[in-house]
């Protein structure tokens, strides 16, 4: 198959953990690479945010990244990109008219808008030129979509702090209802989609994945600075709940468990422009008397992540909400237990009492209890680590996710091919 991925703000070439770069970038890059390994041709379309970027850049064998001109060639916060989606759609339609993909897979709601508009442009062109339609069945390829995050969930948890454009409230559900298939990454998301009016028949499930060859238990581990190490990794924004881990660290110290260090990996800033979230978290740690036990690592290179994960006794993920969450998968792949808030995709990936522990969201006391229970128990941590690795191998390798996604593409193609035949037989 010729597969067009559309990821308007999350380029697979961007470094994860930087501004507006996180799990979606990793997902698009890894899924594209795994699909190419299955013999497919993949082009990832993303918005040009630097005038020096080449039009087309190889990512790996079988995968190219195409930069489309849509608005100023500079970094624009993703929540400000909506006015440029029609320009992105025009660039997609121009490319697809020259070389039509078999399927389109868009990522994030604005990419869905652009992909649908581009597909409609191809459909209109096919209607205007019946000869061209005869050569290309159906005119436009089926459009499949992965949201990665839903605005209704974001607003529920962030309220007035949500910076999404107001149009998202009605445009995002339209994307879900108009695409051929929504590929949800977890069961919680599928429930939310149905509440937005997306028919169950249009929803398929395929999780995010992890590279079990890069992330595995065997290999070097970073040297730690205390008896126990707790790790939190990800893009540093308040909704990730890292402040809860800092508060739990202080609660453990109050209970006499003071040989614990917290390492925080994620976005960083320059000396002239420090990261505001790191400044906030540092202030909390100092005010609680644990400033000397919290280390901020800044952005962690992907090749350094396995050694960092192996060095921890537990990886803690306590967001207010989480559409999926790749770090828990990477942790389990490295044989490190996960303590996770029982929200979103973490409910599916982390099995409470088997690969880690669930705690209620926004509950520092419950998190401290879980850490006090798990950190001193070497046997339980080892059992969780072994079970986590087995779960990754059984369900979450990118090879398995790509095979699952391929089946969803083929189902969408089969439905698209049946549709013209059913219309031909209809009495109008």
CSV table of C-alpha atoms in Angstrom, one decimal:
chain,number,residue,atom,x,y,z
A,1,UNK,CA,0.0,0.0,0.0
A,2,UNK,CA,0.9,3.6,-0.5
A,3,UNK,CA,0.1,5.3,2.9
A,4,UNK,CA,-0.1,9.0,3.5
A,5,UNK,CA,0.4,10.0,7.1
A,6,UNK,CA,-0.7,13.6,8.0
A,7,UNK,CA,0.7,15.1,11.2
A,8,UNK,CA,0.4,18.8,10.9
A,9,UNK,CA,2.4,19.9,14.0
A,10,UNK,CA,4.1,16.7,15.2
A,11,UNK,CA,6.9,16.0,12.7
A,12,UNK,CA,8.6,12.6,13.1
A,13,UNK,CA,11.9,14.5,12.7
A,14,UNK,CA,11.4,16.5,15.9
A,15,UNK,CA,13.0,15.6,19.2
A,16,UNK,CA,10.5,14.2,21.7
A,17,UNK,CA,10.1,16.2,24.9
A,18,UNK,CA,10.7,19.5,23.2
A,19,UNK,CA,7.9,22.2,22.9
A,20,UNK,CA,4.8,20.7,21.2
A,21,UNK,CA,6.7,17.4,20.6
A,22,UNK,CA,5.9,14.3,22.5
A,23,UNK,CA,4.1,11.0,22.1
A,24,UNK,CA,2.5,11.9,18.8
A,25,UNK,CA,5.9,12.5,17.1
A,26,UNK,CA,7.2,9.1,18.4
A,27,UNK,CA,3.9,7.4,17.4
A,28,UNK,CA,4.0,8.7,13.8
A,29,UNK,CA,7.7,7.9,13.3
A,30,UNK,CA,7.6,4.4,14.8
A,31,UNK,CA,4.3,3.4,13.2
A,32,UNK,CA,5.5,4.6,9.8
A,33,UNK,CA,8.8,2.8,10.1
A,34,UNK,CA,7.0,-0.5,11.2
A,35,UNK,CA,4.6,-0.3,8.3
A,36,UNK,CA,7.5,0.3,5.9
A,37,UNK,CA,9.1,-2.8,7.3
A,38,UNK,CA,6.0,-4.7,6.3
A,39,UNK,CA,6.6,-3.6,2.7
A,40,UNK,CA,4.4,-0.5,2.5
A,41,UNK,CA,5.4,2.9,1.1
A,42,UNK,CA,4.8,5.7,3.6
A,43,UNK,CA,4.9,9.5,3.2
A,44,UNK,CA,4.5,11.6,6.3
A,45,UNK,CA,3.2,15.1,5.6
A,46,UNK,CA,3.9,17.8,8.1
A,47,UNK,CA,3.8,21.6,8.1
A,48,UNK,CA,7.0,23.4,7.2
A,49,UNK,CA,8.2,25.3,10.3
A,50,UNK,CA,11.6,26.3,9.1
A,51,UNK,CA,12.5,27.8,5.7
A,52,UNK,CA,15.7,25.8,5.6
A,53,UNK,CA,14.0,22.5,5.6
A,54,UNK,CA,14.1,20.5,2.4
A,55,UNK,CA,10.8,19.7,0.7
A,56,UNK,CA,11.4,15.9,1.2
A,57,UNK,CA,13.5,14.2,3.8
A,58,UNK,CA,14.1,10.4,4.1
A,59,UNK,CA,13.3,9.1,7.5
A,60,UNK,CA,14.2,5.5,7.0
A,61,UNK,CA,13.9,2.9,4.2
A,62,UNK,CA,10.4,3.2,2.8
A,63,UNK,CA,9.5,6.4,4.7
A,64,UNK,CA,9.8,10.0,3.6
A,65,UNK,CA,8.8,13.2,5.4
A,66,UNK,CA,7.3,15.9,3.1
A,67,UNK,CA,7.2,19.5,4.4
A,68,UNK,CA,4.1,21.4,3.1
A,69,UNK,CA,4.0,25.2,3.0
A,70,UNK,CA,1.1,26.2,5.2
A,71,UNK,CA,1.4,29.6,6.8
A,72,UNK,CA,4.7,31.2,7.9
A,73,UNK,CA,7.7,28.9,7.8
A,74,UNK,CA,8.4,29.2,11.5
A,75,UNK,CA,7.4,27.5,14.7
A,76,UNK,CA,3.8,28.3,15.6
A,77,UNK,CA,2.1,26.8,18.7
A,78,UNK,CA,-0.2,24.0,17.7
A,79,UNK,CA,-3.2,25.7,19.1
A,80,UNK,CA,-2.7,28.6,16.7
A,81,UNK,CA,-2.5,26.5,13.5
A,82,UNK,CA,-6.1,26.2,12.6
A,83,UNK,CA,-6.1,29.2,10.1
A,84,UNK,CA,-3.4,27.4,8.1
A,85,UNK,CA,-5.2,24.0,7.6
A,86,UNK,CA,-6.8,24.9,4.3
A,87,UNK,CA,-3.3,25.8,2.9
A,88,UNK,CA,-2.1,22.4,4.2
A,89,UNK,CA,-5.1,20.7,2.6
A,90,UNK,CA,-4.3,22.4,-0.7
A,91,UNK,CA,-0.7,21.1,-0.5
A,92,UNK,CA,-1.9,17.6,0.3
A,93,UNK,CA,-4.4,17.6,-2.6
A,94,UNK,CA,-1.7,18.8,-5.1
A,95,UNK,CA,0.6,16.0,-4.0
A,96,UNK,CA,-2.1,13.3,-4.0
A,97,UNK,CA,-3.4,14.3,-7.4
A,98,UNK,CA,0.1,13.5,-8.8
A,99,UNK,CA,0.5,10.3,-6.8
A,100,UNK,CA,-2.7,9.1,-5.1
A,101,UNK,CA,-2.2,7.2,-1.8
A,102,UNK,CA,-4.2,4.0,-1.2
A,103,UNK,CA,-5.1,5.2,2.4
A,104,UNK,CA,-4.7,8.4,4.4
A,105,UNK,CA,-4.1,8.3,8.1
A,106,UNK,CA,-4.3,11.7,9.8
A,107,UNK,CA,-3.1,12.4,13.4
A,108,UNK,CA,-4.6,15.1,15.7
A,109,UNK,CA,-7.9,16.9,14.9
A,110,UNK,CA,-6.5,19.6,12.7
A,111,UNK,CA,-4.7,17.1,10.5
A,112,UNK,CA,-8.0,15.4,10.2
A,113,UNK,CA,-9.6,18.6,8.9
A,114,UNK,CA,-6.8,19.1,6.3
A,115,UNK,CA,-6.9,15.4,5.2
A,116,UNK,CA,-10.7,15.5,4.7
A,117,UNK,CA,-10.6,18.7,2.8
A,118,UNK,CA,-7.8,17.3,0.5
A,119,UNK,CA,-9.8,14.1,0.0
A,120,UNK,CA,-12.9,16.2,-1.0
A,121,UNK,CA,-10.8,18.1,-3.5
A,122,UNK,CA,-9.7,14.8,-5.1
A,123,UNK,CA,-13.3,13.6,-5.1
A,124,UNK,CA,-14.5,16.8,-6.8
A,125,UNK,CA,-11.8,16.5,-9.4
A,126,UNK,CA,-12.8,12.9,-10.1
A,127,UNK,CA,-16.5,13.9,-10.4
A,128,UNK,CA,-15.5,16.5,-12.9
A,129,UNK,CA,-13.4,14.1,-15.0
A,130,UNK,CA,-15.1,10.7,-15.2
A,131,UNK,CA,-12.2,9.2,-17.2
A,132,UNK,CA,-9.9,9.9,-14.3
A,133,UNK,CA,-12.4,8.3,-11.9
A,134,UNK,CA,-12.4,5.2,-14.0
A,135,UNK,CA,-8.6,5.0,-13.7
A,136,UNK,CA,-8.7,5.6,-9.9
A,137,UNK,CA,-11.5,3.7,-8.2
A,138,UNK,CA,-13.5,5.9,-5.8
A,139,UNK,CA,-11.7,9.2,-6.6
A,140,UNK,CA,-10.4,9.9,-3.1
A,141,UNK,CA,-8.7,7.4,-0.8
A,142,UNK,CA,-10.3,6.4,2.5
A,143,UNK,CA,-9.3,8.7,5.4
A,144,UNK,CA,-8.5,7.1,8.8
A,145,UNK,CA,-7.8,9.2,11.9
A,146,UNK,CA,-6.1,9.0,15.3
A,147,UNK,CA,-6.9,11.8,17.6
A,148,UNK,CA,-4.1,11.4,20.2
A,149,UNK,CA,-6.1,13.7,22.5
A,150,UNK,CA,-9.7,14.8,22.6
A,151,UNK,CA,-10.7,18.4,23.2
A,152,UNK,CA,-13.7,17.5,25.4
A,153,UNK,CA,-11.4,15.6,27.8
A,154,UNK,CA,-8.8,18.4,27.8
A,155,UNK,CA,-11.5,21.0,28.6
A,156,UNK,CA,-12.9,18.8,31.3
A,157,UNK,CA,-9.6,18.7,33.1
A,158,UNK,CA,-8.0,22.1,32.2
A,159,UNK,CA,-11.0,24.4,32.1
A,160,UNK,CA,-10.0,28.0,31.4
A,161,UNK,CA,-6.4,26.9,31.1
A,162,UNK,CA,-7.2,25.1,27.9
A,163,UNK,CA,-5.6,27.0,25.0
A,164,UNK,CA,-7.4,25.2,22.2
A,165,UNK,CA,-9.2,27.4,19.7
A,166,UNK,CA,-13.0,27.5,20.5
A,167,UNK,CA,-13.7,26.0,17.1
A,168,UNK,CA,-12.3,22.7,18.3
A,169,UNK,CA,-15.5,22.1,20.3
A,170,UNK,CA,-17.5,21.4,17.1
A,171,UNK,CA,-14.9,20.8,14.4
A,172,UNK,CA,-13.3,17.8,16.3
A,173,UNK,CA,-16.5,15.8,16.6
A,174,UNK,CA,-17.1,16.4,12.9
A,175,UNK,CA,-13.8,14.9,12.0
A,176,UNK,CA,-14.7,11.8,14.0
A,177,UNK,CA,-18.1,11.5,12.2
A,178,UNK,CA,-16.8,12.2,8.7
A,179,UNK,CA,-13.7,10.0,8.4
A,180,UNK,CA,-14.0,6.4,7.3
A,181,UNK,CA,-12.5,5.0,10.5
A,182,UNK,CA,-11.3,6.4,13.8
A,183,UNK,CA,-8.4,4.5,15.2
A,184,UNK,CA,-8.7,4.8,19.0
A,185,UNK,CA,-5.6,4.0,21.1
A,186,UNK,CA,-7.4,2.8,24.2
A,187,UNK,CA,-10.9,1.7,25.4
A,188,UNK,CA,-11.4,4.9,27.4
A,189,UNK,CA,-11.0,6.9,24.2
A,190,UNK,CA,-13.5,4.7,22.3
A,191,UNK,CA,-16.0,5.4,25.0
A,192,UNK,CA,-15.4,9.2,24.7
A,193,UNK,CA,-15.8,9.0,20.9
A,194,UNK,CA,-19.1,7.3,21.1
A,195,UNK,CA,-20.3,10.0,23.4
A,196,UNK,CA,-19.3,12.5,20.7
A,197,UNK,CA,-21.6,10.8,18.2
A,198,UNK,CA,-19.0,8.6,16.4
A,199,UNK,CA,-20.7,5.3,15.5
A,200,UNK,CA,-19.2,2.2,17.1
A,201,UNK,CA,-18.9,0.7,13.6
A,202,UNK,CA,-16.5,3.5,12.7
A,203,UNK,CA,-14.2,2.9,15.6
A,204,UNK,CA,-11.3,0.5,15.6
A,205,UNK,CA,-8.6,-0.1,18.3
A,206,UNK,CA,-4.9,0.0,17.8
A,207,UNK,CA,-2.7,1.0,20.7
A,208,UNK,CA,0.6,2.9,20.7
A,209,UNK,CA,3.7,0.8,20.8
A,210,UNK,CA,7.3,0.6,21.8
A,211,UNK,CA,10.5,-0.7,20.3
A,212,UNK,CA,11.4,-3.8,22.4
A,213,UNK,CA,14.9,-4.0,20.8
A,214,UNK,CA,15.8,-0.5,22.0
A,215,UNK,CA,14.0,-0.7,25.3
A,216,UNK,CA,14.8,-3.9,27.1
A,217,UNK,CA,16.0,-5.0,30.6
A,218,UNK,CA,19.5,-6.0,29.6
A,219,UNK,CA,22.1,-3.3,29.3
A,220,UNK,CA,23.7,-0.5,31.3
A,221,UNK,CA,21.9,1.5,33.9
A,222,UNK,CA,22.7,5.1,35.0
A,223,UNK,CA,24.4,5.4,38.4
A,224,UNK,CA,21.9,6.6,41.0
A,225,UNK,CA,22.5,9.1,43.8
A,226,UNK,CA,20.4,7.5,46.5
A,227,UNK,CA,19.2,4.1,47.8
A,228,UNK,CA,15.9,4.4,45.8
A,229,UNK,CA,15.3,6.2,42.5
A,230,UNK,CA,11.9,7.4,41.3
A,231,UNK,CA,11.7,8.6,37.7
A,232,UNK,CA,9.3,10.9,35.9
A,233,UNK,CA,9.8,11.6,32.2
A,234,UNK,CA,7.8,13.5,29.6
A,235,UNK,CA,6.9,16.9,28.3
A,236,UNK,CA,6.8,19.2,31.3
A,237,UNK,CA,3.4,20.9,31.5
A,238,UNK,CA,1.2,21.2,34.6
A,239,UNK,CA,-1.3,18.5,33.4
A,240,UNK,CA,1.4,15.9,33.6
A,241,UNK,CA,1.2,16.0,37.3
A,242,UNK,CA,4.9,16.0,38.2
A,243,UNK,CA,4.2,18.2,41.1
A,244,UNK,CA,2.3,15.3,42.7
A,245,UNK,CA,5.5,13.2,42.6
A,246,UNK,CA,7.4,16.0,44.3
A,247,UNK,CA,4.7,16.3,47.0
A,248,UNK,CA,4.8,12.5,47.5
A,249,UNK,CA,8.5,12.6,47.9
A,250,UNK,CA,8.1,15.1,50.7
A,251,UNK,CA,5.4,12.9,52.3
A,252,UNK,CA,7.8,9.9,52.2
A,253,UNK,CA,10.5,12.1,53.9
A,254,UNK,CA,8.0,13.0,56.7
A,255,UNK,CA,7.5,9.2,57.3
A,256,UNK,CA,11.2,8.7,57.7
A,257,UNK,CA,11.8,7.3,54.2
A,258,UNK,CA,14.3,9.9,53.1
A,259,UNK,CA,16.7,7.8,50.9
A,260,UNK,CA,14.7,8.5,47.8
A,261,UNK,CA,15.7,10.7,44.8
A,262,UNK,CA,13.4,12.0,42.1
A,263,UNK,CA,14.8,12.4,38.6
A,264,UNK,CA,12.7,14.5,36.2
A,265,UNK,CA,13.3,14.3,32.5
A,266,UNK,CA,11.7,16.6,30.0
A,267,UNK,CA,11.7,20.0,28.4
A,268,UNK,CA,14.3,22.4,29.5
A,269,UNK,CA,15.3,26.0,28.7
A,270,UNK,CA,18.3,28.2,28.4
A,271,UNK,CA,19.9,30.1,31.2
A,272,UNK,CA,18.4,33.3,29.8
A,273,UNK,CA,14.9,31.7,29.3
A,274,UNK,CA,14.4,29.0,31.9
A,275,UNK,CA,11.6,26.4,31.6
A,276,UNK,CA,8.7,27.8,33.6
A,277,UNK,CA,7.5,24.4,34.7
A,278,UNK,CA,10.9,23.5,36.0
A,279,UNK,CA,11.0,26.8,37.9
A,280,UNK,CA,7.6,26.0,39.4
A,281,UNK,CA,8.5,22.4,40.3
A,282,UNK,CA,11.8,23.6,41.8
A,283,UNK,CA,9.9,26.1,44.0
A,284,UNK,CA,7.6,23.4,45.2
A,285,UNK,CA,10.5,21.1,46.1
A,286,UNK,CA,12.3,23.8,47.9
A,287,UNK,CA,9.2,24.9,49.9
A,288,UNK,CA,8.7,21.2,51.0
A,289,UNK,CA,12.3,20.7,52.0
A,290,UNK,CA,13.2,18.2,49.3
A,291,UNK,CA,14.9,20.5,46.8
A,292,UNK,CA,18.2,18.6,47.3
A,293,UNK,CA,16.5,15.3,46.3
A,294,UNK,CA,15.0,16.4,43.0
A,295,UNK,CA,17.2,16.4,39.8
A,296,UNK,CA,16.0,17.9,36.6
A,297,UNK,CA,17.7,16.2,33.6
A,298,UNK,CA,16.2,18.3,30.9
A,299,UNK,CA,15.5,16.8,27.5
A,300,UNK,CA,16.7,13.2,27.4
A,301,UNK,CA,18.0,11.8,24.1
A,302,UNK,CA,16.2,8.7,22.9
A,303,UNK,CA,19.3,6.6,22.9
A,304,UNK,CA,19.9,7.5,26.6
A,305,UNK,CA,16.4,6.7,27.8
A,306,UNK,CA,16.8,2.9,28.3
A,307,UNK,CA,19.7,3.3,30.7
A,308,UNK,CA,17.8,6.0,32.6
A,309,UNK,CA,14.7,3.8,32.8
A,310,UNK,CA,16.7,0.8,34.0
A,311,UNK,CA,18.2,2.9,36.8
A,312,UNK,CA,14.9,3.5,38.4
A,313,UNK,CA,13.1,1.5,41.0
A,314,UNK,CA,9.8,2.9,39.7
A,315,UNK,CA,8.6,5.1,36.9
A,316,UNK,CA,5.8,7.4,38.0
A,317,UNK,CA,3.2,8.7,35.6
A,318,UNK,CA,0.5,10.8,37.3
A,319,UNK,CA,-1.1,13.0,34.7
A,320,UNK,CA,-4.6,14.6,35.2
A,321,UNK,CA,-5.6,12.8,32.0
A,322,UNK,CA,-3.6,10.8,29.4
A,323,UNK,CA,-4.8,9.8,26.0
A,324,UNK,CA,-2.3,7.0,26.0
A,325,UNK,CA,1.2,7.5,27.3
A,326,UNK,CA,4.3,6.0,25.8
A,327,UNK,CA,6.7,6.3,28.7
A,328,UNK,CA,4.9,3.5,30.7
A,329,UNK,CA,5.4,1.2,27.7
A,330,UNK,CA,9.1,2.1,27.5
A,331,UNK,CA,9.4,1.5,31.3
A,332,UNK,CA,7.8,-1.9,31.2
A,333,UNK,CA,9.9,-2.9,28.2
A,334,UNK,CA,13.0,-2.2,30.3
A,335,UNK,CA,11.6,-4.3,33.2
A,336,UNK,CA,10.9,-1.3,35.4
A,337,UNK,CA,7.6,-1.2,37.4
A,338,UNK,CA,5.2,1.7,36.8
A,339,UNK,CA,3.0,3.6,39.2
A,340,UNK,CA,0.3,5.3,37.1
A,341,UNK,CA,-2.8,7.4,37.6
A,342,UNK,CA,-5.8,5.4,36.7
A,343,UNK,CA,-6.8,7.6,33.7
A,344,UNK,CA,-7.1,7.2,30.0
A,345,UNK,CA,-4.7,4.8,28.2
A,346,UNK,CA,-2.8,4.1,31.5
A,347,UNK,CA,-5.8,2.0,32.6
A,348,UNK,CA,-5.2,-0.4,29.7
A,349,UNK,CA,-1.4,-0.5,29.6
A,350,UNK,CA,-0.5,-0.8,33.2
A,351,UNK,CA,-2.1,-3.8,34.9
A,352,UNK,CA,-2.7,-2.9,38.6
A,353,UNK,CA,-1.0,-5.5,40.8
A,354,UNK,CA,0.7,-7.2,37.9
A,355,UNK,CA,3.0,-4.8,36.0
A,356,UNK,CA,2.7,-1.9,38.5
A,357,UNK,CA,0.2,0.0,40.6
A,358,UNK,CA,-2.7,2.3,39.9
A,359,UNK,CA,-3.4,5.4,42.0
A,360,UNK,CA,-6.2,7.9,41.9
A,361,UNK,CA,-5.5,11.0,39.8
A,362,UNK,CA,-4.3,14.1,41.7
A,363,UNK,CA,-3.8,12.3,44.9
A,364,UNK,CA,-0.3,12.8,46.4
A,365,UNK,CA,-1.1,10.9,49.5
A,366,UNK,CA,-2.1,7.8,47.5
A,367,UNK,CA,1.0,8.1,45.4
A,368,UNK,CA,3.2,8.2,48.6
A,369,UNK,CA,1.4,5.1,49.9
A,370,UNK,CA,2.1,3.3,46.7
A,371,UNK,CA,5.8,4.3,46.7
A,372,UNK,CA,6.2,3.3,50.3
A,373,UNK,CA,4.7,-0.1,49.5
A,374,UNK,CA,6.7,-0.8,46.4
A,375,UNK,CA,10.2,0.7,46.8
A,376,UNK,CA,11.4,-1.5,49.7
A,377,UNK,CA,9.9,-4.7,48.2
A,378,UNK,CA,12.6,-6.1,45.8
A,379,UNK,CA,10.8,-9.3,45.0
A,380,UNK,CA,7.6,-7.5,44.0
A,381,UNK,CA,9.4,-5.0,41.9
A,382,UNK,CA,11.2,-7.8,40.1
A,383,UNK,CA,7.9,-9.6,39.5
A,384,UNK,CA,6.3,-6.5,38.2
A,385,UNK,CA,9.2,-5.8,35.9
A,386,UNK,CA,9.2,-9.4,34.5
A,387,UNK,CA,5.4,-9.2,33.9
A,388,UNK,CA,5.7,-5.8,32.3
A,389,UNK,CA,8.3,-7.0,29.8
A,390,UNK,CA,6.1,-10.0,28.9
A,391,UNK,CA,3.1,-7.8,28.3
A,392,UNK,CA,5.1,-5.6,26.0
A,393,UNK,CA,6.3,-8.5,23.9
A,394,UNK,CA,2.7,-9.9,23.7
A,395,UNK,CA,0.8,-6.7,22.9
A,396,UNK,CA,2.8,-3.6,22.4
A,397,UNK,CA,5.7,-4.0,20.0
A,398,UNK,CA,5.5,-1.6,17.0
A,399,UNK,CA,5.6,-4.7,14.8
A,400,UNK,CA,2.4,-6.0,16.3
A,401,UNK,CA,0.8,-2.5,16.3
A,402,UNK,CA,1.7,-2.1,12.6
A,403,UNK,CA,0.1,-5.5,11.8
A,404,UNK,CA,-3.0,-4.5,13.6
A,405,UNK,CA,-3.1,-1.1,11.9
A,406,UNK,CA,-2.6,-2.7,8.5
A,407,UNK,CA,-5.7,-4.9,9.1
A,408,UNK,CA,-7.7,-1.7,9.8
A,409,UNK,CA,-6.5,-0.1,6.6
A,410,UNK,CA,-7.4,-3.2,4.6
A,411,UNK,CA,-10.9,-3.2,6.1
A,412,UNK,CA,-11.3,0.4,5.2
A,413,UNK,CA,-10.2,-0.2,1.7
A,414,UNK,CA,-12.6,-3.2,1.3
A,415,UNK,CA,-15.5,-1.0,2.5
A,416,UNK,CA,-14.5,1.8,0.1
A,417,UNK,CA,-14.4,-0.7,-2.9
A,418,UNK,CA,-17.8,-2.1,-2.0
A,419,UNK,CA,-19.4,1.4,-1.8
A,420,UNK,CA,-19.3,2.3,-5.5
A,421,UNK,CA,-20.7,-1.1,-6.4
A,422,UNK,CA,-23.6,-0.7,-4.0
A,423,UNK,CA,-24.4,2.7,-5.4
A,424,UNK,CA,-24.4,1.4,-9.0
A,425,UNK,CA,-27.0,-1.1,-8.1
A,426,UNK,CA,-29.2,1.4,-6.3
A,427,UNK,CA,-32.4,2.8,-7.9
A,428,UNK,CA,-32.1,6.6,-7.9
